[in-house]
mmCIF file of C-alpha atoms and ligand atoms in Angstrom:
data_model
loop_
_atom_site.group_PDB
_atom_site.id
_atom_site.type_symbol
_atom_site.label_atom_id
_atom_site.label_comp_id
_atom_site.label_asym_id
_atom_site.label_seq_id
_atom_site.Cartn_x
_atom_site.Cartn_y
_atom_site.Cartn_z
ATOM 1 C CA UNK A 1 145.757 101.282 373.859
ATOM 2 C CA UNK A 2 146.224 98.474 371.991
ATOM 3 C CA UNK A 3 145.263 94.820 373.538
ATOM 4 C CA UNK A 4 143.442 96.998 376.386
ATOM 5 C CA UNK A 5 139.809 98.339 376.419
ATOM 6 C CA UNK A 6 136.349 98.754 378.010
ATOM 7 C CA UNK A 7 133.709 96.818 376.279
ATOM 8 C CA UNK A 8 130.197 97.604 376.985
ATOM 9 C CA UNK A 9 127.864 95.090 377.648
ATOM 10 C CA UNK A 10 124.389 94.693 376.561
ATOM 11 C CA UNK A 11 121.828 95.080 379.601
ATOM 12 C CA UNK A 12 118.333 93.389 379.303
ATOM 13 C CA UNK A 13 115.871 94.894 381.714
ATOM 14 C CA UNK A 14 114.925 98.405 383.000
ATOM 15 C CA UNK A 15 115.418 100.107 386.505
ATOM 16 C CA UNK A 16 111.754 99.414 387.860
ATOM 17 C CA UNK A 17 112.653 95.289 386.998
ATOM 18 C CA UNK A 18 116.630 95.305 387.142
ATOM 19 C CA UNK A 19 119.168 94.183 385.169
ATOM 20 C CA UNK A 20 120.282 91.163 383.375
ATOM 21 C CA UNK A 21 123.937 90.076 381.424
ATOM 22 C CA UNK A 22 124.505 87.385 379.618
ATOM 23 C CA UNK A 23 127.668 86.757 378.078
ATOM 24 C CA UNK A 24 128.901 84.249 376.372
ATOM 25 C CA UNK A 25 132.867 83.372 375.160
ATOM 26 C CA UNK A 26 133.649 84.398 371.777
ATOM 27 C CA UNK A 27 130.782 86.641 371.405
ATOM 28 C CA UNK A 28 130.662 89.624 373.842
ATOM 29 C CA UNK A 29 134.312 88.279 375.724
ATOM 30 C CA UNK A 30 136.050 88.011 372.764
ATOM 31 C CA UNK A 31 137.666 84.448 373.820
ATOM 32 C CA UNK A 32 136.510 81.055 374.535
ATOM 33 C CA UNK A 33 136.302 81.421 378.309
ATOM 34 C CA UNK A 34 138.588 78.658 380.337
ATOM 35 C CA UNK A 35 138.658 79.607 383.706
ATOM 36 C CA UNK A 36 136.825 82.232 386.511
ATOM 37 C CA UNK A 37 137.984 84.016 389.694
ATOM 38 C CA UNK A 38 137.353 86.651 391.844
ATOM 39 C CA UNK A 39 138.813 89.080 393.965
ATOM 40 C CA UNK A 40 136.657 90.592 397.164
ATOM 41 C CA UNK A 41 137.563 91.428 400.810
ATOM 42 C CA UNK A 42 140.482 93.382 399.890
ATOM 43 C CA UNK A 43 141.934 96.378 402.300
ATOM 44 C CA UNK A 44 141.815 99.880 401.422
ATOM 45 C CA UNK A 45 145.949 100.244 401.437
ATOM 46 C CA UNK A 46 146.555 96.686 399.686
ATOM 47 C CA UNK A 47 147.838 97.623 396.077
ATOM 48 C CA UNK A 48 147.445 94.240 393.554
ATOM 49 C CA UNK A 49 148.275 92.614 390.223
ATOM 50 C CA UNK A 50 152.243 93.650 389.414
ATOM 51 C CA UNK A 51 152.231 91.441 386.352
ATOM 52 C CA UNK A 52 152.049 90.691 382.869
ATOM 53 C CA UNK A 53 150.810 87.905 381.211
ATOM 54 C CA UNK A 54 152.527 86.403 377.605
ATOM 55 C CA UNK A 55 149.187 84.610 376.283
ATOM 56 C CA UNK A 56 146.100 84.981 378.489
ATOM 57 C CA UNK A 57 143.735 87.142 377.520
ATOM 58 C CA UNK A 58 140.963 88.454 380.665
ATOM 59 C CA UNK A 59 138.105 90.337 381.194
ATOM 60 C CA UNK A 60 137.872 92.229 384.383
ATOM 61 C CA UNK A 61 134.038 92.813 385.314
ATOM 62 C CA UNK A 62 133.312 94.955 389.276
ATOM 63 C CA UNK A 63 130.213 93.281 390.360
ATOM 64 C CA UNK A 64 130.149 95.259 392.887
ATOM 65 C CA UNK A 65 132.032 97.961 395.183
ATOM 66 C CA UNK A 66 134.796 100.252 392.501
ATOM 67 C CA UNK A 67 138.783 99.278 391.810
ATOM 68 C CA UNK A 68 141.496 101.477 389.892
ATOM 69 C CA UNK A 69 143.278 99.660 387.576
ATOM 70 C CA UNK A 70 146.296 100.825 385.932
ATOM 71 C CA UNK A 71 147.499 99.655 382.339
ATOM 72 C CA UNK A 72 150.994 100.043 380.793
ATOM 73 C CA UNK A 73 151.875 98.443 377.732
ATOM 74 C CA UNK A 74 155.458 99.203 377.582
ATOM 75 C CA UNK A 75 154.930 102.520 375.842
ATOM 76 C CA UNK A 76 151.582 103.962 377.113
ATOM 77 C CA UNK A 77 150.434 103.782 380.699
ATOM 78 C CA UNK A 78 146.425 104.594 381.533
ATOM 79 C CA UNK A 79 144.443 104.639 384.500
ATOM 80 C CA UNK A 80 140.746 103.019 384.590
ATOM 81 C CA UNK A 81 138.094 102.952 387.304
ATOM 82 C CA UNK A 82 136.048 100.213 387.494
ATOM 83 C CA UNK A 83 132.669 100.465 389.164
ATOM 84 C CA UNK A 84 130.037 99.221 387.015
ATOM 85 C CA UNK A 85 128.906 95.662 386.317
ATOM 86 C CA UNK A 86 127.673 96.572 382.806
ATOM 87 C CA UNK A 87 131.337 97.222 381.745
ATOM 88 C CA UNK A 88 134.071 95.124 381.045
ATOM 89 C CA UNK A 89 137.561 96.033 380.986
ATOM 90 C CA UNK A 90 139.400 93.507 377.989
ATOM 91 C CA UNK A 91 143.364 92.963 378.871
ATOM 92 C CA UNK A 92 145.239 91.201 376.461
ATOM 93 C CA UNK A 93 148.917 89.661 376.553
ATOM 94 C CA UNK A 94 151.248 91.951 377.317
ATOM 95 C CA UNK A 95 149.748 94.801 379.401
ATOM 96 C CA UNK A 96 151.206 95.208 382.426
ATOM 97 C CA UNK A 97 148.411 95.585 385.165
ATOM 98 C CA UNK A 98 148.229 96.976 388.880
ATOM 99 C CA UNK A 99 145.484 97.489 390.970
ATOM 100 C CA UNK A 100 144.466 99.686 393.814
ATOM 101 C CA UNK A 101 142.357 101.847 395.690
ATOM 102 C CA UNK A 102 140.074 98.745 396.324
ATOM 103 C CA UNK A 103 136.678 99.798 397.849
ATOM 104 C CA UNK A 104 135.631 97.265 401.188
ATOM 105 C CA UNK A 105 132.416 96.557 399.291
ATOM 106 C CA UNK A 106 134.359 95.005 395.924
ATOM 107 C CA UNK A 107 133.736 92.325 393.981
ATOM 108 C CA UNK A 108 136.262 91.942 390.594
ATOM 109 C CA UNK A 109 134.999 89.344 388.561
ATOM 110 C CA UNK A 110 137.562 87.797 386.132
ATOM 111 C CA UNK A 111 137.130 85.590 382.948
ATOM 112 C CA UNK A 112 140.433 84.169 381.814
ATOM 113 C CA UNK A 113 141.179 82.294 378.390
ATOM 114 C CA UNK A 114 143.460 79.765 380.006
ATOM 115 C CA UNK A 115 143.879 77.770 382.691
ATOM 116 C CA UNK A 116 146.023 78.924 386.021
ATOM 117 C CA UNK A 117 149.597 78.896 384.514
ATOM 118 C CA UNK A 118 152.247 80.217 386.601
ATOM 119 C CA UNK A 119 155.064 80.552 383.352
ATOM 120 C CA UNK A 120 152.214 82.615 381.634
ATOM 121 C CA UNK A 121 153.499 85.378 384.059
ATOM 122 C CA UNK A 122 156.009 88.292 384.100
ATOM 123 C CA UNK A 123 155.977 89.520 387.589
ATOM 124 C CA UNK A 124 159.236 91.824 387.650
ATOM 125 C CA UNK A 125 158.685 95.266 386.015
ATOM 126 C CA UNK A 126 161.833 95.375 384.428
ATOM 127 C CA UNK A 127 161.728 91.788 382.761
ATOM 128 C CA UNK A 128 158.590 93.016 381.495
ATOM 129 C CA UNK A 129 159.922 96.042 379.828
ATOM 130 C CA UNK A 130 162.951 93.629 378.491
ATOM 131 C CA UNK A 131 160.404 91.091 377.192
ATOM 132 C CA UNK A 132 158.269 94.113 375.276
ATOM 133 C CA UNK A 133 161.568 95.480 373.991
ATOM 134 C CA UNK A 134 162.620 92.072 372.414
ATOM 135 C CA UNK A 135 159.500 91.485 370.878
ATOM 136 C CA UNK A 136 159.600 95.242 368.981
ATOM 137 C CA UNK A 137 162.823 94.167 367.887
ATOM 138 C CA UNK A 138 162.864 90.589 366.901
ATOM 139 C CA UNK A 139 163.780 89.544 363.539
ATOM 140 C CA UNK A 140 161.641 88.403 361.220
ATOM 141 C CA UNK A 141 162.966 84.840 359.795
ATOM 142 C CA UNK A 142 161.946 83.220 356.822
ATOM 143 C CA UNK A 143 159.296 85.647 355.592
ATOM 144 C CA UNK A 144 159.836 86.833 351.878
ATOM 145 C CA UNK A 145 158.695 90.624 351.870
ATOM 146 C CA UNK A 146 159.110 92.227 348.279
ATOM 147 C CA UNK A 147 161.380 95.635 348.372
ATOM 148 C CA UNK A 148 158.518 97.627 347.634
ATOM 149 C CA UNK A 149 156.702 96.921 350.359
ATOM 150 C CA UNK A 150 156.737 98.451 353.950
ATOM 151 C CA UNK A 151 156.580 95.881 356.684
ATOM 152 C CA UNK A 152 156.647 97.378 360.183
ATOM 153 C CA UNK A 153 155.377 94.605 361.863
ATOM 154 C CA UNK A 154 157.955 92.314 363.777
ATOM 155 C CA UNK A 155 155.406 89.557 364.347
ATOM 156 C CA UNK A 156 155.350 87.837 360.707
ATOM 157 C CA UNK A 157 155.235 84.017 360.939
ATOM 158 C CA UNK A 158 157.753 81.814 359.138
ATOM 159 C CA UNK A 159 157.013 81.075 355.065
ATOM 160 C CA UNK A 160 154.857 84.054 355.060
ATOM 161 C CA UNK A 161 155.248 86.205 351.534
ATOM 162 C CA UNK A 162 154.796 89.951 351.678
ATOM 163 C CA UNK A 163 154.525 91.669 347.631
ATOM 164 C CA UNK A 164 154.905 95.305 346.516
ATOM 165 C CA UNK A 165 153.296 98.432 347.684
ATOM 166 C CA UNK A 166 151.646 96.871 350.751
ATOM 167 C CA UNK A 167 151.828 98.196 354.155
ATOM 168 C CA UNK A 168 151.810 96.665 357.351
ATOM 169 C CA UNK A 169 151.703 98.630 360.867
ATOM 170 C CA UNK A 170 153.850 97.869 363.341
ATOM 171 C CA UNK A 171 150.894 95.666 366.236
ATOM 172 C CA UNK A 172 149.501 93.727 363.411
ATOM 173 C CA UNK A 173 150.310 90.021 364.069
ATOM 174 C CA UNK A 174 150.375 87.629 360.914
ATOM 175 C CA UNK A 175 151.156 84.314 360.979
ATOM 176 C CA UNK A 176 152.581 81.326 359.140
ATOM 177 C CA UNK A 177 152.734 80.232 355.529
ATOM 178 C CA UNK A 178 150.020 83.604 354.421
ATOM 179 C CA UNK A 179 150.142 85.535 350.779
ATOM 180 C CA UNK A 180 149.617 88.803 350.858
ATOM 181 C CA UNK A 181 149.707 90.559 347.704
ATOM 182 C CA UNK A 182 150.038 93.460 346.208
ATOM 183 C CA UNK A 183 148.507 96.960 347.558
ATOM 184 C CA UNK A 184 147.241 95.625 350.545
ATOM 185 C CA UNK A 185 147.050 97.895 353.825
ATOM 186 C CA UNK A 186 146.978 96.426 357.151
ATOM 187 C CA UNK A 187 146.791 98.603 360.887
ATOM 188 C CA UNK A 188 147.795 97.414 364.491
ATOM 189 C CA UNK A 189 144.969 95.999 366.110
ATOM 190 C CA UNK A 190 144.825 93.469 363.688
ATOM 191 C CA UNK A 191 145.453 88.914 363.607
ATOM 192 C CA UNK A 192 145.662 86.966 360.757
ATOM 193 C CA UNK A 193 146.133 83.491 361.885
ATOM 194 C CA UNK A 194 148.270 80.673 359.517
ATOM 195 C CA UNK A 195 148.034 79.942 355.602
ATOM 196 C CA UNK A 196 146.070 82.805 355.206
ATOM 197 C CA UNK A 197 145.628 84.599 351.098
ATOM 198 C CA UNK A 198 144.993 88.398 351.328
ATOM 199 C CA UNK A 199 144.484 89.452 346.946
ATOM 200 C CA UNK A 200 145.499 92.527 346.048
ATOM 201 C CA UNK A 201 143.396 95.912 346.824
ATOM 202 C CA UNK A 202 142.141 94.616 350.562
ATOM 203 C CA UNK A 203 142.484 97.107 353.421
ATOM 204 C CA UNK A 204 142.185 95.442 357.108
ATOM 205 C CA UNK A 205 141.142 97.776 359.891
ATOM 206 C CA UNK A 206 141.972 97.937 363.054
ATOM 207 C CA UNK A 207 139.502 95.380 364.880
ATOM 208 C CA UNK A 208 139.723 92.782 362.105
ATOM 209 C CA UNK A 209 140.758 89.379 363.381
ATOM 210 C CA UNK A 210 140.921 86.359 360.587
ATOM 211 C CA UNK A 211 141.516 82.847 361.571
ATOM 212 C CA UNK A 212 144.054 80.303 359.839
ATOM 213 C CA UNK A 213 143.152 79.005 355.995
ATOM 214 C CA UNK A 214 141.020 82.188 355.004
ATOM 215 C CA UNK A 215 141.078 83.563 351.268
ATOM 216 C CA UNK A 216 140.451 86.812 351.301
ATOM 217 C CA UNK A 217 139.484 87.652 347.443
ATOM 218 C CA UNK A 218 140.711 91.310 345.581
ATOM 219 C CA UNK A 219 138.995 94.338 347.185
ATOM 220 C CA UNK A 220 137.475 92.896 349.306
ATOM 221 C CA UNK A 221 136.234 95.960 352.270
ATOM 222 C CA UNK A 222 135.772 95.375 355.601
ATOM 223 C CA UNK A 223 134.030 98.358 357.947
ATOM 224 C CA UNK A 224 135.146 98.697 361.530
ATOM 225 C CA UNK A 225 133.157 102.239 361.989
ATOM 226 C CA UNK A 226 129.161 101.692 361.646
ATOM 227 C CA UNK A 227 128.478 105.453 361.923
ATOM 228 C CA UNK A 228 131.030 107.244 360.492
ATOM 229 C CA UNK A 229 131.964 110.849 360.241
ATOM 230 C CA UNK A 230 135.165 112.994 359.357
ATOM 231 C CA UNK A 231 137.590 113.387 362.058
ATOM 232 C CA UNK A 232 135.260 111.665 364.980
ATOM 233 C CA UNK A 233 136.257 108.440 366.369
ATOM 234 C CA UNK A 234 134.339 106.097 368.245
ATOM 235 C CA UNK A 235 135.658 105.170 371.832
ATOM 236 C CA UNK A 236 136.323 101.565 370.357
ATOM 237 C CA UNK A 237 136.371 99.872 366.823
ATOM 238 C CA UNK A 238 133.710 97.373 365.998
ATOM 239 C CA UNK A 239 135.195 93.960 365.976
ATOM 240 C CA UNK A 240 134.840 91.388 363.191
ATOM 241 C CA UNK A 241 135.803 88.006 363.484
ATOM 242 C CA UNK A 242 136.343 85.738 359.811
ATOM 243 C CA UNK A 243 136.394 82.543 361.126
ATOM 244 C CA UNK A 244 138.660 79.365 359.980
ATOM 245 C CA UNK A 245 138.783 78.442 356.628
ATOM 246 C CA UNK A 246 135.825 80.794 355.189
ATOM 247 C CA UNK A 247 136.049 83.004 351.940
ATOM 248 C CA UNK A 248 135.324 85.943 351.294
ATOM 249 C CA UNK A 249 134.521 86.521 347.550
ATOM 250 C CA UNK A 250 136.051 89.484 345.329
ATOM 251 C CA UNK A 251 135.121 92.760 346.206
ATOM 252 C CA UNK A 252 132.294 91.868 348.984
ATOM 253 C CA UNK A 253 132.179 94.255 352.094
ATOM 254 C CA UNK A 254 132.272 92.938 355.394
ATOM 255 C CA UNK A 255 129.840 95.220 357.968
ATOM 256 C CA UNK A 256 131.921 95.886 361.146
ATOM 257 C CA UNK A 257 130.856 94.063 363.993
ATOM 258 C CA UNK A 258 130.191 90.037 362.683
ATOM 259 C CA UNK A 259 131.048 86.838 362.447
ATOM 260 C CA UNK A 260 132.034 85.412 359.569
ATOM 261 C CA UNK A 261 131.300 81.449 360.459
ATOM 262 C CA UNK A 262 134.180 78.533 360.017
ATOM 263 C CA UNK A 263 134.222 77.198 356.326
ATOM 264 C CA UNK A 264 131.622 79.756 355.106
ATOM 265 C CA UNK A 265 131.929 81.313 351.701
ATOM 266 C CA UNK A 266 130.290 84.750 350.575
ATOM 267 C CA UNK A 267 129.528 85.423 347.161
ATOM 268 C CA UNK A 268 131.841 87.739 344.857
ATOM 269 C CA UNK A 269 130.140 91.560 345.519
ATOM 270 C CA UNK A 270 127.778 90.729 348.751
ATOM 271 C CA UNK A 271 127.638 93.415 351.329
ATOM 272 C CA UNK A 272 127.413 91.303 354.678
ATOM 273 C CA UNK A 273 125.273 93.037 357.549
ATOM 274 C CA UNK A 274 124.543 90.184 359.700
ATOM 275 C CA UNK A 275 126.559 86.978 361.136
ATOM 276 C CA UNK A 276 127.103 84.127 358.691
ATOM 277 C CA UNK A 277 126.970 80.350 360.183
ATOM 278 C CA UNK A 278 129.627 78.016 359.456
ATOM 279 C CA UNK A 279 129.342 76.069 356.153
ATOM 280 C CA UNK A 280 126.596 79.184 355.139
ATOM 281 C CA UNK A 281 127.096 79.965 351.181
ATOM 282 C CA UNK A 282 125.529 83.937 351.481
ATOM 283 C CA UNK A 283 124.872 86.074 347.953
ATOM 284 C CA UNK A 284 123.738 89.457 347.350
ATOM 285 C CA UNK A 285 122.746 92.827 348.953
ATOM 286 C CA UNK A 286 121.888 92.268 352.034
ATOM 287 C CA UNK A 287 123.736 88.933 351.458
ATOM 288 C CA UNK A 288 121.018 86.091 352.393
ATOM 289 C CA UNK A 289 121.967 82.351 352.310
ATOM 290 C CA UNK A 290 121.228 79.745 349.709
ATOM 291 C CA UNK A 291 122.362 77.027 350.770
ATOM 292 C CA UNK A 292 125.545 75.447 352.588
ATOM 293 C CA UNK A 293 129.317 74.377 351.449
ATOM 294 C CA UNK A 294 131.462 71.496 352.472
ATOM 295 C CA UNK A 295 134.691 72.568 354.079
ATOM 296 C CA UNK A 296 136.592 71.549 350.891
ATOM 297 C CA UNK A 297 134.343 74.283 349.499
ATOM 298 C CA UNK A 298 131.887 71.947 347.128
ATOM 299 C CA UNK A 299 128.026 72.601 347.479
ATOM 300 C CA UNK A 300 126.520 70.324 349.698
ATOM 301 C CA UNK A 301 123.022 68.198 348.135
ATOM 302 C CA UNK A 302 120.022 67.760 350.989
ATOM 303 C CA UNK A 303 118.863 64.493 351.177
ATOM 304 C CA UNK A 304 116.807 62.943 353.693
ATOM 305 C CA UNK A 305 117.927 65.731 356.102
ATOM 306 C CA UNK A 306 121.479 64.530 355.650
ATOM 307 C CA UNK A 307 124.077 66.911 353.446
ATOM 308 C CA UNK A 308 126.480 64.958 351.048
ATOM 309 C CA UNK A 309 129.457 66.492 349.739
ATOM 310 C CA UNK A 310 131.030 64.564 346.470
ATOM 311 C CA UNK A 311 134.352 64.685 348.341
ATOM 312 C CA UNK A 312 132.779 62.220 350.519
ATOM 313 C CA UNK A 313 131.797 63.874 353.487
ATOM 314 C CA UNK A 314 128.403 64.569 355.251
ATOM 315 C CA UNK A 315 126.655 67.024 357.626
ATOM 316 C CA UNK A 316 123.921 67.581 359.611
ATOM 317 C CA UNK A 317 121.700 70.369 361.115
ATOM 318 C CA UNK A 318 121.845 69.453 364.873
ATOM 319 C CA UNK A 319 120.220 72.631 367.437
ATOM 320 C CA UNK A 320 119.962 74.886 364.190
ATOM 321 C CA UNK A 321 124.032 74.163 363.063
ATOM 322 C CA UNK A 322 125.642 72.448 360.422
ATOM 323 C CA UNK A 323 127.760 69.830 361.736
ATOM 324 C CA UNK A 324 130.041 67.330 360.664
ATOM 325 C CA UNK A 325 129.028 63.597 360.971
ATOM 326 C CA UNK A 326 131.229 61.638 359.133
HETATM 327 P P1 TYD B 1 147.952 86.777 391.428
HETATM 328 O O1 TYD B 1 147.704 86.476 390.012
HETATM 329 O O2 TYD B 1 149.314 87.231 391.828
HETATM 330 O O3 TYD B 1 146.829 87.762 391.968
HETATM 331 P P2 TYD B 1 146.872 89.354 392.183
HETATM 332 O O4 TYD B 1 147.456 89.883 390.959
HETATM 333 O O5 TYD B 1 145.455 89.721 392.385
HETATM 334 O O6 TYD B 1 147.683 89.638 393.393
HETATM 335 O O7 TYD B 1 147.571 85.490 392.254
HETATM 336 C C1 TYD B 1 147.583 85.436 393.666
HETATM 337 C C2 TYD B 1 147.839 83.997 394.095
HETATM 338 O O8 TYD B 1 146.747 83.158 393.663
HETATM 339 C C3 TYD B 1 149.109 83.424 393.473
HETATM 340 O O9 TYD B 1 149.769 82.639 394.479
HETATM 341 C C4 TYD B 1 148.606 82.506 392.379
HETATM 342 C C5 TYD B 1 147.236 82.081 392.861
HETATM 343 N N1 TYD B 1 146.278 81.843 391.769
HETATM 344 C C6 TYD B 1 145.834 80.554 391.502
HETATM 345 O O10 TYD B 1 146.235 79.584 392.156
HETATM 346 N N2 TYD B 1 144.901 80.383 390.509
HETATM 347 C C7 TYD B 1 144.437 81.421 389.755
HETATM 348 O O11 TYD B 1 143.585 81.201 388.842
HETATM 349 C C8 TYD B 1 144.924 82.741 390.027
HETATM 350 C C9 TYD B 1 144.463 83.945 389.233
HETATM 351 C C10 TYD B 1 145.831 82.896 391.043
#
């Protein structure tokens, strides 16, 4: 289901020492992390949850104790038992959620993206299947799409230009002001944020999420299945995150699974396995870094420990990242 899954957490330990899980917002929860709750003491009979919400994103962890929780997204309804702290169940906006069958001993952890926000809710059923059907059929204003293309998407920002023989599934969410050319292919569980270029020949996978001012050059490949094979599918896609304003040079491939960092730019051809820091200028098979751009996309000149940009601007490496001083 899409905007609803289980992510597995990494466990550091063994069973003779225990376990330990560390998680940190926007690297295993996939948000920054605003606010935390919990749910415990809760009788057998006492059902839960009856809502929606139209922005926050959560992730549901049982510390402790098991909970059923059941997931409807307007057009597919699942049910999920939670009973193990090295799992996280990821709900996005608009899954509707109820919970039951509470065992005494529970604990449901839960790590929200916003702050408490009463109008984030839909608490009536109905209004909630209202609200989904509105959104499948909006109109899309102000976006140019070229008659050649196929545009099933309903969520296409204003400005946005759409060219021949490209293809856009009907979850993918694409915002504001963006190119995307010709022959481009993109699935449903896919975000491209504002003033965003996709060239021609790029295909985005489900699990792809690109932030506003990216350039994504021609052909460029992104993977979002690290161990392929014909007709198998992993439980979940990897998930790759391309970060505000980076680039991503002409036909380099994107391993499933990273971070491309803020303002980054990776050479024309690189195949990127590992996470790139912001301002990082990576080359080559395995791409490695040599060296660091300015976020008007000049190479910046060390001196002194300080990094000048012509444009003006300068950075510094403070706790191992390039920041911004002036
Ligand atoms: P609700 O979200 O309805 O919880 P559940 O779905 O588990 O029944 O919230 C229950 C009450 O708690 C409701 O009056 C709103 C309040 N509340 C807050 O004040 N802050 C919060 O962060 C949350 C999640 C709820």
């Amino acid at each position: 289901m899409k905007n609803c899954r289980i992510i597995d957490f990494k466990k550091i330990g063994n069973s003779d020492v225990g376990f330990l899980i560390a998680l940190e917002g926007n690297r295993e929860v996939p948000f920054n992390i605003k606010r935390i709750y919990y749910i415990y003491n809760v009788p057998k009979e006492i059902k839960r949850g009856f809502h929606t919400h139209k922005r926050l994103e959560q992730v549901l962890i049982c510390m402790n104790g098991s909970v059923k929780i059941k997931v409807d997204d307007g057009n597919e309804k699942k049910i999920i038992e939670l009973n193990d702290p090295s799992k996280g169940l990821y709900i996005g906006p608009g899954v509707w959620r109820e919970m039951y069958d509470f065992n005494q001993n529970l604990v449901l952890l839960v790590l929200a993206s916003e702050y408490y926000d009463e109008s984030d809710y839909i608490r009536d059923y109905e209004e909630f299947m209202k609200y989904k059907n509105n959104k499948k059929n909006k109109s899309i204003k102000d976006v140019f799409i070229h008659d050649k293309a196929i545009v099933d998407s309903r969520s296409i920002g204003a400005g946005t230009k759409v060219w021949g023989f490209t293809h856009i599934l009907p979850d993918a969410e694409i915002g504001e002001n963006c190119n995307i050319c010709e022959h481009v292919f993109i699935e449903n569980d896919v975000k491209i944020g504002n003033n965003v270029t996709i060239k021609c020949g790029v295909y985005i996978w489900d699990g792809v999420f690109i932030e506003d001012d990216v350039f994504v050059g021609p052909c460029v490949t992104f993977i979002n299945d690290i161990h392929p094979r014909s007709k198998m599918y992993p439980e979940t896609f990897e998930r790759t995150f391309i970060k505000k304003g980076s680039s991503l040079g002409a036909n380099s491939t994107i391993m499933g699974g990273i971070t491309i960092g803020s303002y980054s730019t990776i050479g024309a051809g690189s195949v990127v396995l590992k996470n790139v820091k912001n301002y990082e200028i990576v080359v080559g098979n395995p791409a490695k870094p040599i060296g660091y751009n300015c976020q008007c996309g000049a190479k910046l000149k060390k001196r002194n420990n300080i990094y000048k940009c012509k444009c003006g601007k300068s950075y510094k490496i403070i706790d191992s990242i390039l920041k911004s001083i002036f």
